[in-house]
Coordinates of C-alpha atoms in Angstrom, one line a residue:
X2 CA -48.7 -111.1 -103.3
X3 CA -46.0 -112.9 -105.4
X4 CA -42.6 -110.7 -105.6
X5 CA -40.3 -111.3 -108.7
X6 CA -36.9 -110.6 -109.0
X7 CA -35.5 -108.3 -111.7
X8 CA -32.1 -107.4 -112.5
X9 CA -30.8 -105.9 -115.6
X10 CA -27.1 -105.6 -116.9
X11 CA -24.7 -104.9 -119.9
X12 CA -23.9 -107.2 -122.7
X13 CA -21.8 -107.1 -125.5
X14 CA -23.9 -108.5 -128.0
X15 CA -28.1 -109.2 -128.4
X16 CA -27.7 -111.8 -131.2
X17 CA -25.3 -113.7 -129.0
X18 CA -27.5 -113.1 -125.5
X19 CA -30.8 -113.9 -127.2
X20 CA -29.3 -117.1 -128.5
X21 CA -27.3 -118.1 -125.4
X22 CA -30.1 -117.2 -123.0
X23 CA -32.4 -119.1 -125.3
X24 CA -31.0 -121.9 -126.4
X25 CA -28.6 -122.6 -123.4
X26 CA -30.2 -121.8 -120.8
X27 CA -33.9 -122.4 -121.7
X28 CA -34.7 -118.9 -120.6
X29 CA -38.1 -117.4 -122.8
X30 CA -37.4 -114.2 -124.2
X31 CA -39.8 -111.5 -123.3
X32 CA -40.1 -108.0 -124.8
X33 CA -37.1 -106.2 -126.5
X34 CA -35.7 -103.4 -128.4
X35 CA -32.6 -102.7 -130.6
X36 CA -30.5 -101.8 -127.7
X37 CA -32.2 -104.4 -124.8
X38 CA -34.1 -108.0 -124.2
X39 CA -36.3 -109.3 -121.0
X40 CA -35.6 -112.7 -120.2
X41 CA -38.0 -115.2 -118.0
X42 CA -34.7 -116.4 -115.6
X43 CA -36.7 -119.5 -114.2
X44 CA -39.6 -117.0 -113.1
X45 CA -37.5 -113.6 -112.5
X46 CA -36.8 -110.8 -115.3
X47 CA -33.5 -109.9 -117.0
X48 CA -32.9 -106.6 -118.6
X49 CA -30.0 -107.4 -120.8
X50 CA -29.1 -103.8 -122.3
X51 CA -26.2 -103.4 -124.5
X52 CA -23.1 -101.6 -123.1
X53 CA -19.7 -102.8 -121.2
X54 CA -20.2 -105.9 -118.6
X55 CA -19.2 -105.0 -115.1
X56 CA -15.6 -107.0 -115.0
X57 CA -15.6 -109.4 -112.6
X58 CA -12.6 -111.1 -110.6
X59 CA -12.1 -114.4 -108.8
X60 CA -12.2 -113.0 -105.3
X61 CA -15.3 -114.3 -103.3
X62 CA -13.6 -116.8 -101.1
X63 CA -16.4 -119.6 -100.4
X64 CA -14.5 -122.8 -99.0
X65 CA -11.0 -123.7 -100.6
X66 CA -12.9 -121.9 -103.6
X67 CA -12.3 -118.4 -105.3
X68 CA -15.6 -117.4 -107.0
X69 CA -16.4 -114.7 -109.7
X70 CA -17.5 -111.5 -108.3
X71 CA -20.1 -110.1 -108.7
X72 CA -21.9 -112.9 -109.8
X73 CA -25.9 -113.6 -109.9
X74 CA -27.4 -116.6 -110.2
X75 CA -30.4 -119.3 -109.2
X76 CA -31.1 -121.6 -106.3
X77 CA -32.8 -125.1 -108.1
X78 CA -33.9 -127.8 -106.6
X79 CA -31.5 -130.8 -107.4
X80 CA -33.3 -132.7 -110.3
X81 CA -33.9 -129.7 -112.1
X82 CA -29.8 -127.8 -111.0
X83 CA -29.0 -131.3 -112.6
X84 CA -30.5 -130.8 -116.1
X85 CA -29.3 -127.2 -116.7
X86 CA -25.5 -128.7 -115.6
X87 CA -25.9 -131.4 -118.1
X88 CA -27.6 -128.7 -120.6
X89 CA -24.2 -126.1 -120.1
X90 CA -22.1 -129.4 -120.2
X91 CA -23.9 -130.5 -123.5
X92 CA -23.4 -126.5 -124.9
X93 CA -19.4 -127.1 -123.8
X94 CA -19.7 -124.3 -121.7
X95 CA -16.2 -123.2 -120.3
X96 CA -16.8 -123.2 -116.2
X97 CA -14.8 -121.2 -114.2
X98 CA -16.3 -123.7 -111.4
X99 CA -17.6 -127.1 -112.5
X100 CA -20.1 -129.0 -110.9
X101 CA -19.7 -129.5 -107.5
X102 CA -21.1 -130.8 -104.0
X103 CA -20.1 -128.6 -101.3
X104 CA -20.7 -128.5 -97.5
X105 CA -21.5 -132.2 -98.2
X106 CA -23.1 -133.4 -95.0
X107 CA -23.7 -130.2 -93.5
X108 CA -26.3 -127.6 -92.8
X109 CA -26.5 -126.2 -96.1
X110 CA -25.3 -128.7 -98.8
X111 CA -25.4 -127.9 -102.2
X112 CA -24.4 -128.6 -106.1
X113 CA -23.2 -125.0 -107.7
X114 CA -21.3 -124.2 -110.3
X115 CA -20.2 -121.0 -112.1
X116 CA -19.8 -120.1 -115.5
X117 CA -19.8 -117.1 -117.6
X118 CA -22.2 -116.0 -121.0
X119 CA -20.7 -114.4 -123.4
X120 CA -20.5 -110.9 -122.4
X121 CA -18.5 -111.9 -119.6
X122 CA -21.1 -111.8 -116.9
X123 CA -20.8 -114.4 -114.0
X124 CA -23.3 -116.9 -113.0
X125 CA -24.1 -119.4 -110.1
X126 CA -26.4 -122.2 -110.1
X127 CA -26.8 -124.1 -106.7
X128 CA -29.1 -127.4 -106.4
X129 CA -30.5 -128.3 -103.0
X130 CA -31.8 -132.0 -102.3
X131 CA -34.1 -130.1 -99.4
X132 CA -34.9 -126.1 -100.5
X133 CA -35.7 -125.7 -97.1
X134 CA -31.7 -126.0 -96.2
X135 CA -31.1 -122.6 -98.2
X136 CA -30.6 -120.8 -95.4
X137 CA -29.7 -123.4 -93.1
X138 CA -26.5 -122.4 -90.7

């Protein structure tokens, strides 16, 4: 059995969410109503339902950095992390982290970066060279 992952949240706007989702992220929209869209998130579901974004505040300390909480986000492998970062870079996306290697040489190294869409809501994406270092301590 296959398990997929399914969050939903507030945003502000659809017409802004179904194009940013879309068109920046390369997400395929699923079903939808006046007040909600599904999203395919790289093989998991997003509810986006229209209300007020959970704020979010730079306070998860991870290394010398202080990342948005809450946050959600995706684990890629390295080729693909690399063409969404371009992608966002391409869309002049404002990161509240740019692309970066951290842990380098380490149990666990990884590419992430955050950024926000434009509701507000905080996103990771990490890229592992090895997927099997996910959870590597």
């Amino acid at each position: 059995m296959s398990a997929f992952f399914h969050y939903a949240f507030h945003v502000t706007s659809l017409e802004e969410t179904r194009l940013f989702y879309t068109q920046v992220l390369g997400c395929k929209e699923g079903r939808s109503t006046e007040t909600w869209i599904d999203f395919d998130f790289y093989g998991h579901q997003l509810s986006l339902h229209l209300g007020e974004p959970s704020p979010t505040t730079n306070t998860g300390r991870v290394g010398e950095h202080f990342v948005p909480m809450p946050h959600f986000g995706l684990i890629l492998p390295l080729e693909e992390w690399q063409k969404v970062a371009k992608r966002l870079t391409e869309a002049n996306v404002v990161f509240d982290l740019a692309p970066i290697v951290r842990f380098e040489g380490m149990p666990g190294e990884q590419w992430t970066l955050f950024f926000k869409d434009p509701s507000g809501n905080a996103i990771e994406l990490k890229g592992f060279k090895d997927m099997t270092q996910v959870y590597a301590k």
